Coordinates of C-alpha atoms (C1' of nucleotides) in Angstrom, one line a residue:
Chain A
M93 CA -54.5 -40.4 22.3
S94 CA -53.2 -36.8 22.7
N95 CA -49.5 -36.4 23.6
E96 CA -50.1 -33.9 26.4
K97 CA -47.3 -34.7 28.8
S98 CA -47.2 -31.2 30.5
Y99 CA -48.1 -30.6 34.0
A100 CA -50.7 -27.8 34.5
P101 CA -49.9 -25.2 37.1
G102 CA -52.4 -24.9 40.0
R103 CA -52.5 -21.1 39.7
V104 CA -52.7 -19.2 36.4
P105 CA -52.8 -15.4 36.3
K106 CA -56.1 -13.9 35.2
Q107 CA -55.3 -10.6 33.5
R108 CA -52.1 -11.2 31.4
P109 CA -51.4 -14.9 31.1
G110 CA -49.8 -14.3 27.8
K111 CA -50.4 -16.0 24.4
V112 CA -50.4 -19.7 24.3
G113 CA -47.1 -19.9 22.5
G114 CA -45.6 -16.8 24.3
K115 CA -42.8 -16.5 26.7
R116 CA -45.0 -16.5 29.8
A117 CA -47.0 -19.5 28.9
A118 CA -43.8 -21.5 28.0
N119 CA -42.0 -20.3 31.1
R120 CA -45.0 -21.3 33.2
V121 CA -45.0 -24.8 31.7
E122 CA -41.3 -25.2 32.2
R123 CA -41.3 -24.0 35.9
T124 CA -44.2 -26.2 36.7
R125 CA -42.5 -29.2 35.1
A126 CA -39.3 -28.5 36.9
I127 CA -41.1 -28.4 40.3
C128 CA -43.1 -31.5 39.6
E129 CA -40.2 -33.5 38.4
A130 CA -38.0 -32.4 41.3
A131 CA -40.7 -33.3 43.8
R132 CA -41.4 -36.8 42.5
P133 CA -38.2 -38.5 43.5
L134 CA -38.3 -36.8 46.9
F135 CA -41.9 -38.1 47.4
L136 CA -40.8 -41.6 46.3
Q137 CA -37.9 -41.7 48.7
R138 CA -39.3 -40.2 51.8
G139 CA -43.1 -40.1 51.4
V140 CA -45.3 -37.2 50.3
E141 CA -46.1 -35.9 53.8
T142 CA -42.5 -35.7 55.1
V143 CA -41.1 -33.8 52.1
T144 CA -41.1 -30.0 52.7
V145 CA -41.7 -27.2 50.2
D146 CA -38.2 -25.9 50.9
E147 CA -36.7 -29.3 49.9
I148 CA -38.7 -29.3 46.7
T149 CA -37.8 -25.8 45.7
Q150 CA -34.1 -26.4 46.4
A151 CA -34.1 -29.6 44.3
A152 CA -35.9 -27.7 41.5
N153 CA -33.5 -24.7 41.7
V154 CA -36.5 -22.4 42.2
A155 CA -37.1 -19.8 44.9
K156 CA -39.8 -20.5 47.5
G157 CA -41.9 -17.6 46.4
S158 CA -42.0 -19.0 42.9
F159 CA -43.4 -22.2 44.2
Y160 CA -46.3 -20.4 45.8
R161 CA -46.9 -18.5 42.6
Y162 CA -47.7 -21.6 40.8
F163 CA -49.2 -23.7 43.5
D164 CA -51.3 -23.1 46.6
G165 CA -49.3 -25.7 48.5
K166 CA -48.2 -29.3 48.4
Q167 CA -51.7 -30.7 47.8
Q168 CA -52.1 -28.7 44.6
L169 CA -48.7 -29.8 43.5
V170 CA -49.6 -33.4 44.0
R171 CA -52.8 -32.9 42.0
S172 CA -50.9 -31.4 39.1
L173 CA -48.2 -34.1 39.4
F174 CA -50.8 -36.8 38.9
E175 CA -53.1 -35.1 36.5
P176 CA -51.5 -36.5 33.3
L177 CA -51.5 -40.0 34.7
V178 CA -55.1 -39.8 35.8
E179 CA -56.2 -38.5 32.4
E180 CA -54.5 -41.2 30.5
F181 CA -55.7 -43.9 32.8
L182 CA -59.3 -42.8 32.9
S183 CA -59.5 -42.2 29.2
A184 CA -58.1 -45.7 28.5
M185 CA -60.7 -47.2 30.9
Q186 CA -63.5 -45.2 29.2
R187 CA -62.4 -46.3 25.8
C188 CA -62.5 -49.9 27.0
E189 CA -65.9 -49.5 28.4
G190 CA -67.1 -48.1 25.1
R191 CA -65.7 -51.0 23.3
L192 CA -67.3 -53.4 25.7
N193 CA -70.7 -51.9 25.4
A194 CA -70.4 -52.1 21.6
A195 CA -69.1 -55.6 21.6
A196 CA -71.3 -58.0 19.8
S197 CA -69.4 -61.2 20.5
T198 CA -67.4 -62.7 23.3
A199 CA -64.4 -62.4 21.1
E200 CA -64.9 -58.7 20.9
V201 CA -65.1 -58.6 24.7
F202 CA -61.8 -60.3 25.0
S203 CA -60.3 -58.0 22.4
A204 CA -61.5 -55.0 24.3
Y205 CA -59.8 -56.2 27.5
E206 CA -56.6 -57.0 25.5
T207 CA -56.5 -53.5 24.0
L208 CA -56.9 -52.1 27.5
A209 CA -54.1 -54.1 28.8
G210 CA -51.8 -52.8 26.0
E211 CA -52.8 -49.2 26.7
L212 CA -52.3 -49.5 30.4
A213 CA -48.9 -51.1 29.9
L214 CA -48.0 -48.1 27.7
V215 CA -49.0 -45.8 30.5
L216 CA -46.9 -47.7 32.9
L217 CA -43.9 -47.6 30.6
Q218 CA -44.3 -43.9 30.1
S219 CA -44.5 -42.9 33.8
P220 CA -43.3 -45.8 36.0
E221 CA -42.3 -43.4 38.8
S222 CA -45.7 -41.8 39.0
V223 CA -47.3 -45.2 39.1
K224 CA -44.9 -46.3 41.8
L225 CA -45.8 -43.1 43.8
Y226 CA -49.5 -43.8 43.3
L227 CA -49.1 -47.3 44.6
Q228 CA -47.1 -46.1 47.5
E229 CA -49.6 -43.5 48.7
C230 CA -52.9 -44.7 47.4
R231 CA -54.3 -45.8 50.7
A232 CA -53.5 -42.6 52.5
P233 CA -56.1 -41.0 54.7
S234 CA -58.3 -38.4 53.0
E235 CA -56.5 -35.5 54.7
G236 CA -53.6 -33.3 53.8
A237 CA -51.5 -33.3 50.6
R238 CA -52.3 -36.8 49.6
V239 CA -56.0 -36.2 49.0
P240 CA -55.7 -36.2 45.2
I241 CA -53.9 -39.6 45.3
R242 CA -56.7 -41.1 47.4
E243 CA -59.3 -39.7 45.0
F244 CA -57.5 -41.2 42.1
S245 CA -57.5 -44.6 43.9
E246 CA -61.3 -44.4 44.3
Q247 CA -61.6 -43.6 40.6
V248 CA -59.4 -46.6 39.8
T249 CA -61.7 -48.8 41.8
Q250 CA -64.9 -47.4 40.3
A251 CA -63.6 -47.7 36.8
A252 CA -62.6 -51.3 37.4
I253 CA -66.0 -52.1 38.8
S254 CA -67.7 -50.6 35.7
L255 CA -65.6 -52.8 33.4
T256 CA -66.2 -55.8 35.5
E257 CA -69.9 -55.3 35.5
V258 CA -70.0 -55.7 31.7
A259 CA -68.4 -59.1 32.0
H260 CA -70.6 -59.9 34.9
Q261 CA -73.8 -59.0 33.1
R262 CA -72.7 -61.1 30.1
K263 CA -72.1 -64.0 32.5
L264 CA -68.5 -64.2 31.4
L265 CA -67.1 -64.5 34.9
R266 CA -66.2 -67.9 36.3
T267 CA -66.7 -66.7 39.8
N268 CA -70.0 -66.3 41.6
L269 CA -68.8 -63.1 43.3
S270 CA -70.3 -59.7 42.8
A271 CA -68.7 -57.4 40.2
R272 CA -67.6 -55.1 43.0
L273 CA -65.7 -57.8 44.9
T274 CA -64.2 -59.2 41.7
A275 CA -62.9 -55.8 40.7
I276 CA -61.5 -55.1 44.1
T277 CA -59.7 -58.5 44.0
V278 CA -58.3 -58.0 40.5
V279 CA -57.2 -54.4 41.3
G280 CA -55.5 -55.5 44.5
A281 CA -53.6 -58.3 42.9
T282 CA -52.6 -56.1 40.0
E283 CA -51.5 -53.2 42.2
N284 CA -49.5 -55.4 44.5
L285 CA -47.7 -57.2 41.6
L286 CA -46.9 -53.8 40.1
F287 CA -45.7 -52.3 43.4
R288 CA -43.4 -55.3 44.3
F289 CA -42.1 -55.2 40.7
L290 CA -41.4 -51.5 40.7
D291 CA -40.0 -51.6 44.2
R292 CA -37.2 -54.0 43.4
N293 CA -34.9 -52.9 40.7
D294 CA -33.3 -56.3 40.5
L295 CA -36.6 -58.3 40.0
G296 CA -36.4 -57.9 36.2
E297 CA -38.4 -60.1 33.9
P298 CA -41.3 -57.7 33.1
H299 CA -42.8 -60.3 30.8
E300 CA -43.3 -62.6 33.8
V301 CA -45.3 -60.0 35.6
T302 CA -47.4 -59.1 32.6
G303 CA -48.0 -62.8 32.0
A304 CA -49.2 -63.1 35.5
L305 CA -51.6 -60.2 35.1
V306 CA -53.0 -61.3 31.8
G307 CA -53.3 -64.9 32.9
M308 CA -55.1 -63.9 36.1
V309 CA -57.7 -61.8 34.4
L310 CA -58.3 -64.2 31.5
D311 CA -58.3 -67.1 33.8
G312 CA -61.2 -65.5 35.7
I313 CA -63.3 -65.0 32.6
R314 CA -63.2 -68.2 30.7
A315 CA -66.8 -69.1 31.1
E316 CA -68.3 -69.6 27.6
D317 CA -66.1 -69.5 24.6
P318 CA -62.6 -70.8 24.8
P319 CA -60.5 -67.6 24.1
A320 CA -59.3 -68.8 20.7
A321 CA -60.8 -66.2 18.3
H322 CA -59.5 -62.8 19.2
S323 CA -57.7 -60.4 16.9
Chain B
M658 CA -51.7 -69.3 71.5
S659 CA -50.7 -67.1 74.4
N660 CA -53.1 -64.3 75.4
E661 CA -50.5 -61.6 75.5
K662 CA -52.3 -58.5 74.4
S663 CA -50.0 -56.0 76.1
Y664 CA -47.7 -53.5 74.3
A665 CA -44.1 -53.7 75.3
P666 CA -42.5 -50.3 76.1
G667 CA -39.5 -49.4 73.9
R668 CA -37.4 -48.5 76.9
V669 CA -37.2 -50.4 80.2
P670 CA -35.1 -49.3 83.2
K671 CA -32.1 -51.5 83.9
Q672 CA -31.5 -51.2 87.6
R673 CA -34.9 -51.2 89.3
P674 CA -37.6 -52.3 86.9
G675 CA -39.7 -53.6 89.8
K676 CA -41.1 -57.1 90.2
V677 CA -43.2 -58.5 87.4
G678 CA -46.4 -58.0 89.3
G679 CA -45.3 -54.8 91.1
K680 CA -46.5 -51.3 90.8
R681 CA -43.8 -50.2 88.4
A682 CA -44.3 -53.0 86.0
A683 CA -48.0 -52.6 86.0
N684 CA -47.8 -48.9 85.6
R685 CA -45.4 -49.3 82.8
V686 CA -47.7 -51.6 80.9
E687 CA -50.6 -49.3 81.5
R688 CA -48.9 -46.1 80.3
T689 CA -47.6 -47.9 77.3
R690 CA -51.0 -49.2 76.5
A691 CA -52.6 -45.7 76.9
I692 CA -50.0 -44.1 74.6
C693 CA -50.4 -46.9 72.0
E694 CA -54.2 -46.8 72.0
A695 CA -54.3 -43.1 71.9
A696 CA -51.9 -43.0 69.0
R697 CA -53.7 -45.5 66.8
P698 CA -56.9 -43.6 66.0
L699 CA -54.8 -40.5 65.3
F700 CA -52.6 -42.5 62.9
L701 CA -55.6 -43.9 61.2
Q702 CA -57.2 -40.6 60.6
R703 CA -54.3 -38.5 59.6
G704 CA -51.4 -40.8 58.8
V705 CA -48.5 -41.9 60.9
E706 CA -46.1 -39.2 59.6
T707 CA -48.3 -36.2 60.2
V708 CA -49.3 -37.0 63.8
T709 CA -47.0 -35.3 66.3
V710 CA -45.8 -36.5 69.7
D711 CA -47.6 -33.6 71.3
E712 CA -50.9 -34.8 69.9
I713 CA -50.4 -38.3 71.0
T714 CA -49.5 -37.3 74.6
Q715 CA -52.4 -35.0 74.8
A716 CA -54.8 -37.7 73.6
A717 CA -53.3 -40.1 76.0
N718 CA -53.4 -37.7 78.9
V719 CA -49.7 -38.1 79.5
A720 CA -46.9 -35.6 79.7
K721 CA -44.5 -35.3 76.9
G722 CA -41.6 -36.3 79.1
S723 CA -43.4 -39.5 80.0
F724 CA -43.6 -40.4 76.4
Y725 CA -39.9 -40.1 76.0
R726 CA -39.4 -42.2 79.0
Y727 CA -41.0 -45.2 77.4
F728 CA -40.2 -44.6 73.7
D729 CA -37.2 -43.2 71.9
G730 CA -39.6 -41.6 69.5
K731 CA -42.4 -42.2 67.1
Q732 CA -40.7 -45.1 65.2
Q733 CA -40.3 -47.1 68.4
L734 CA -43.9 -46.4 69.3
V735 CA -45.0 -47.7 66.0
R736 CA -42.9 -50.8 66.5
S737 CA -44.5 -51.4 69.9
L738 CA -47.9 -50.8 68.5
F739 CA -47.6 -53.5 65.9
E740 CA -45.6 -56.0 67.9
P741 CA -48.6 -58.0 69.1
L742 CA -50.1 -58.2 65.7
V743 CA -46.8 -59.2 64.1
E744 CA -46.3 -61.9 66.7
E745 CA -49.8 -63.4 66.2
F746 CA -49.6 -63.2 62.5
L747 CA -46.2 -64.8 62.1
S748 CA -46.9 -67.5 64.6
A749 CA -50.1 -68.4 62.8
M750 CA -48.2 -68.6 59.5
Q751 CA -45.4 -70.7 61.1
R752 CA -48.0 -73.1 62.6
C753 CA -49.5 -73.4 59.1
E754 CA -46.1 -74.1 57.5
G755 CA -45.5 -76.8 60.1
R756 CA -48.8 -78.5 59.4
L757 CA -48.1 -78.2 55.7
N758 CA -44.8 -79.9 56.0
A759 CA -46.3 -82.6 58.1
A760 CA -49.3 -83.1 55.8
A761 CA -49.4 -86.6 54.3
S762 CA -52.4 -86.1 52.0
T763 CA -53.9 -83.3 50.0
A764 CA -56.8 -83.2 52.3
E765 CA -54.4 -82.4 55.1
V766 CA -53.0 -79.6 53.0
F767 CA -56.5 -78.1 52.6
S768 CA -57.1 -78.5 56.3
A769 CA -53.9 -76.6 57.1
Y770 CA -55.0 -73.7 54.9
E771 CA -58.4 -73.7 56.4
T772 CA -57.0 -73.6 59.9
L773 CA -54.8 -70.7 58.9
A774 CA -57.8 -68.9 57.5
G775 CA -59.6 -69.3 60.8
E776 CA -56.7 -68.1 62.8
L777 CA -56.1 -65.1 60.6
A778 CA -59.8 -64.2 60.8
L779 CA -59.5 -64.3 64.5
V780 CA -56.5 -61.9 64.4
L781 CA -58.5 -59.6 62.2
L782 CA -61.5 -59.6 64.6
Q783 CA -59.2 -59.0 67.6
S784 CA -57.5 -55.9 66.2
P785 CA -59.2 -54.6 63.1
E786 CA -57.9 -51.1 63.6
S787 CA -54.2 -52.2 63.7
V788 CA -54.9 -54.2 60.5
K789 CA -56.4 -51.2 58.9
L790 CA -53.4 -49.1 59.9
Y791 CA -51.1 -51.7 58.5
L792 CA -52.9 -51.8 55.2
Q793 CA -52.9 -48.0 55.1
E794 CA -49.2 -47.6 55.6
C795 CA -47.6 -50.9 54.5
R796 CA -46.2 -49.5 51.3
A797 CA -44.5 -46.5 52.9
P798 CA -40.8 -45.8 52.1
S799 CA -38.3 -47.4 54.4
E800 CA -37.5 -44.1 56.2
G801 CA -38.9 -42.5 59.3
A802 CA -41.4 -43.7 61.7
R803 CA -43.1 -46.2 59.4
V804 CA -40.0 -48.4 59.0
P805 CA -41.5 -51.2 61.3
I806 CA -44.7 -51.3 59.2
R807 CA -42.8 -51.7 56.0
E808 CA -40.7 -54.4 57.6
F809 CA -43.9 -56.2 58.6
S810 CA -45.1 -56.0 55.1
E811 CA -42.0 -57.7 53.8
Q812 CA -42.4 -60.4 56.4
V813 CA -46.0 -60.9 55.3
T814 CA -44.8 -61.4 51.7
Q815 CA -42.1 -63.8 52.7
A816 CA -44.4 -65.9 54.8
A817 CA -46.9 -66.0 52.1
I818 CA -44.3 -67.1 49.6
S819 CA -43.1 -69.9 52.0
L820 CA -46.7 -71.2 52.3
T821 CA -47.2 -71.0 48.6
E822 CA -44.0 -72.9 47.9
V823 CA -45.4 -75.9 49.7
A824 CA -48.4 -76.0 47.5
H825 CA -46.2 -75.3 44.5
Q826 CA -43.9 -78.2 45.2
R827 CA -46.8 -80.5 45.6
K828 CA -48.1 -79.4 42.2
L829 CA -51.3 -78.3 43.9
L830 CA -51.5 -74.9 42.0
R831 CA -53.7 -74.6 38.9
T832 CA -51.5 -71.7 37.8
N833 CA -48.2 -72.1 36.0
L834 CA -46.8 -69.0 37.8
S835 CA -43.9 -69.1 40.2
A836 CA -44.7 -69.4 43.9
R837 CA -43.5 -65.9 44.4
L838 CA -45.8 -64.3 41.9
T839 CA -48.7 -66.4 43.1
A840 CA -48.1 -65.3 46.6
I841 CA -47.8 -61.7 45.7
T842 CA -51.1 -61.9 43.7
V843 CA -53.0 -63.5 46.6
V844 CA -51.6 -61.2 49.2
G845 CA -52.5 -58.2 47.0
A846 CA -56.0 -59.3 46.4
T847 CA -56.5 -60.2 50.1
E848 CA -55.1 -56.9 51.4
N849 CA -57.1 -54.8 49.0
L850 CA -60.3 -56.7 49.9
L851 CA -59.6 -56.2 53.6
F852 CA -58.7 -52.5 53.2
R853 CA -61.8 -51.6 51.1
F854 CA -63.9 -53.6 53.6
L855 CA -62.4 -51.9 56.7
D856 CA -62.4 -48.5 55.0
R857 CA -66.2 -48.4 54.5
N858 CA -68.2 -48.8 57.7
D859 CA -71.4 -49.3 55.6
L860 CA -70.1 -52.2 53.4
G861 CA -71.2 -54.8 55.9
E862 CA -71.5 -58.4 55.0
P863 CA -68.3 -59.8 56.3
H864 CA -69.3 -63.3 55.1
E865 CA -69.2 -62.1 51.5
V866 CA -65.7 -60.9 51.9
T867 CA -64.5 -64.0 53.6
G868 CA -66.3 -66.0 51.0
A869 CA -64.4 -64.1 48.3
L870 CA -61.1 -64.8 50.0
V871 CA -61.6 -68.5 50.7
G872 CA -63.0 -69.0 47.2
M873 CA -60.1 -67.2 45.6
V874 CA -57.5 -69.3 47.3
L875 CA -59.3 -72.6 47.0
D876 CA -60.1 -71.8 43.4
G877 CA -56.4 -71.5 42.7
I878 CA -55.4 -74.9 44.2
R879 CA -57.9 -77.3 42.9
A880 CA -55.4 -79.3 40.9
E881 CA -55.6 -82.9 42.0
D882 CA -58.3 -84.0 44.4
P883 CA -61.6 -82.4 44.4
P884 CA -61.7 -80.7 47.8
A885 CA -64.3 -83.0 49.2
A886 CA -62.5 -84.8 52.0
H887 CA -61.2 -82.3 54.5
S888 CA -62.0 -82.3 58.2
Chain C
dT872 C1' -35.9 -46.6 107.3
dT873 C1' -33.3 -44.6 103.7
dA874 C1' -30.8 -43.7 99.6
dA875 C1' -31.1 -44.3 95.0
dA876 C1' -33.7 -45.1 91.0
dA877 C1' -37.8 -44.5 88.5
dC878 C1' -41.5 -41.6 87.4
dA879 C1' -44.4 -37.5 86.1
dT880 C1' -44.7 -33.0 84.6
dG881 C1' -44.7 -29.0 81.6
dA882 C1' -41.8 -25.2 80.8
dC883 C1' -38.2 -24.4 77.9
dC884 C1' -34.9 -24.4 73.9
dG885 C1' -33.2 -24.6 69.3
dT886 C1' -34.7 -25.9 64.9
dT887 C1' -37.7 -26.2 61.1
dC888 C1' -41.5 -25.2 58.5
dA889 C1' -45.3 -22.8 55.7
dG890 C1' -46.4 -18.9 54.0
dT891 C1' -45.7 -13.7 53.2
dC892 C1' -43.7 -9.7 51.3
dA893 C1' -40.9 -5.9 49.7
dC894 C1' -38.0 -5.3 46.0
dT895 C1' -36.3 -5.9 41.4
dC896 C1' -36.6 -7.4 36.8
dT897 C1' -39.4 -9.1 32.7
dT898 C1' -43.3 -9.5 29.7
dT899 C1' -47.6 -8.2 28.1
dT900 C1' -50.9 -5.2 26.1
dA901 C1' -52.7 -1.1 24.6
Chain D
dT1367 C1' -43.1 2.9 24.4
dA1368 C1' -45.2 3.2 28.8
dA1369 C1' -48.0 1.5 32.4
dA1370 C1' -49.5 -2.4 34.6
dA1371 C1' -49.3 -7.2 35.5
dG1372 C1' -46.5 -11.1 36.0
dA1373 C1' -42.4 -13.3 37.6
dG1374 C1' -38.2 -14.3 40.6
dT1375 C1' -35.9 -13.9 44.9
dG1376 C1' -34.7 -14.9 49.5
dA1377 C1' -35.1 -12.7 53.9
dC1378 C1' -38.5 -12.7 57.4
dT1379 C1' -42.2 -14.1 60.7
dG1380 C1' -45.0 -16.6 63.7
dA1381 C1' -46.2 -21.1 64.8
dA1382 C1' -45.2 -25.7 65.7
dC1383 C1' -42.3 -29.4 66.5
dG1384 C1' -38.9 -32.8 68.7
dG1385 C1' -36.4 -33.4 72.4
dT1386 C1' -34.4 -31.9 77.1
dC1387 C1' -34.4 -30.9 81.8
dA1388 C1' -35.1 -29.1 86.5
dT1389 C1' -38.2 -30.0 90.0
dG1390 C1' -41.0 -32.6 92.8
dT1391 C1' -43.1 -37.3 93.9
dT1392 C1' -43.4 -42.3 94.2
dT1393 C1' -41.4 -46.8 94.3
dT1394 C1' -37.8 -50.0 94.9
dA1395 C1' -34.4 -52.6 97.3
dA1396 C1' -31.4 -53.3 100.9

DNA sequence: TTAAAACATGACCGTTCAGTCACTCTTTTA
DNA sequence: TAAAAGAGTGACTGAACGGTCATGTTTTAA
């Protein structure tokens, strides 16, 4: 639950990085942030691969040499850009998995899923543009600057499978599908709903989308108890 | 149900295109095909935007000037590459919509969906690499060479919504969601299942995936009749 | 048969890009 | 405070790219 919103630079000097609160460290954080936040809208509008380093540095009001001081290249920038989102997402998933493993009743299982939904919604609200960028690029080939995004996508799938396996082992799923296929189905539906929602500024009504998501997941796991008793 | 598998060139001469079975026409079809089929594996491996015209022409054993004789540029190549797939997909969807509108019983509605599933499976088996490429690039920004892919994606969504609306108006859906959100959910799940399946050569068992897809759709529309009586 | 159109080729051109570097200024650390 | 490391800059370089074109060949259509 840490409030770390800063982007880590890809390169950090070895000999004199400066004290943690000093001018160098603060400046490094600020420049990294400026570059990352200048790059993101360009990536969203034109795609990661087509945006050049020159464009990014111009948009960030930073010289080209400074970019290469903090990053090896575009791939490392992409990795730094997504690092906070990846951390928050994976930690939320891991917390949910912990709660699921500790759950004694079906109600606690439902509660764990609901808590996860709330935490993921928070992540979405905090960084909708990064989420949009992820959805836009997450099926890219594993070559070039988008490698970190594709890696993140695999982690999303794996984490979803892990969570689904808990429900699967507890016979909570209505479907007779494997946990893997169930997870891939749910992730695909969720990601497409999110993408279409984020892609149209006019299609408001976020509650309708969240309702669709929660309904879909809960609909698939009403095997034993009716979901009446959850906190 | 025509067997047109040929890729149309983007540019066709006005004054002397040659007779339909003549040398020029045949040569034009052949060169267009060579370029398209050389480009596809490159697009799959490295992404549409990063592949250069030089690479494509080298892979196709064609001079650069010849490429620009048949295509304005990469975007037109992409359009020609996907045109057969788009045609087959949309025609199958339209046939299904016609059958749905003519359906007198719920059993006929189910039958229409089943026929569609079979036809789409055939499309997938005929051109799995183009489908994979579509899934890989279908969320690209509407700029550059991938514009036709994004357009196709919107058509897929719209066609799915149209089909879902029929089931929605007939009160065949178990869900209380709008037809739009239902369609986006189903398309997202389907596309992700297909992509993960096509992306891993080892994950065999196509019947498991198809079973997941059919089960998911039919599971969502068992409102009135039990789906016993369908041809 | 013949003139015009289409075709094929790859050298060529202007532009753009990633990455480097010399130079200057700032910060750290001892 | 002084020396060394870090930081900022933008010009520069070499490679690569999209697109064109001059040249020569093949096909069409009359």
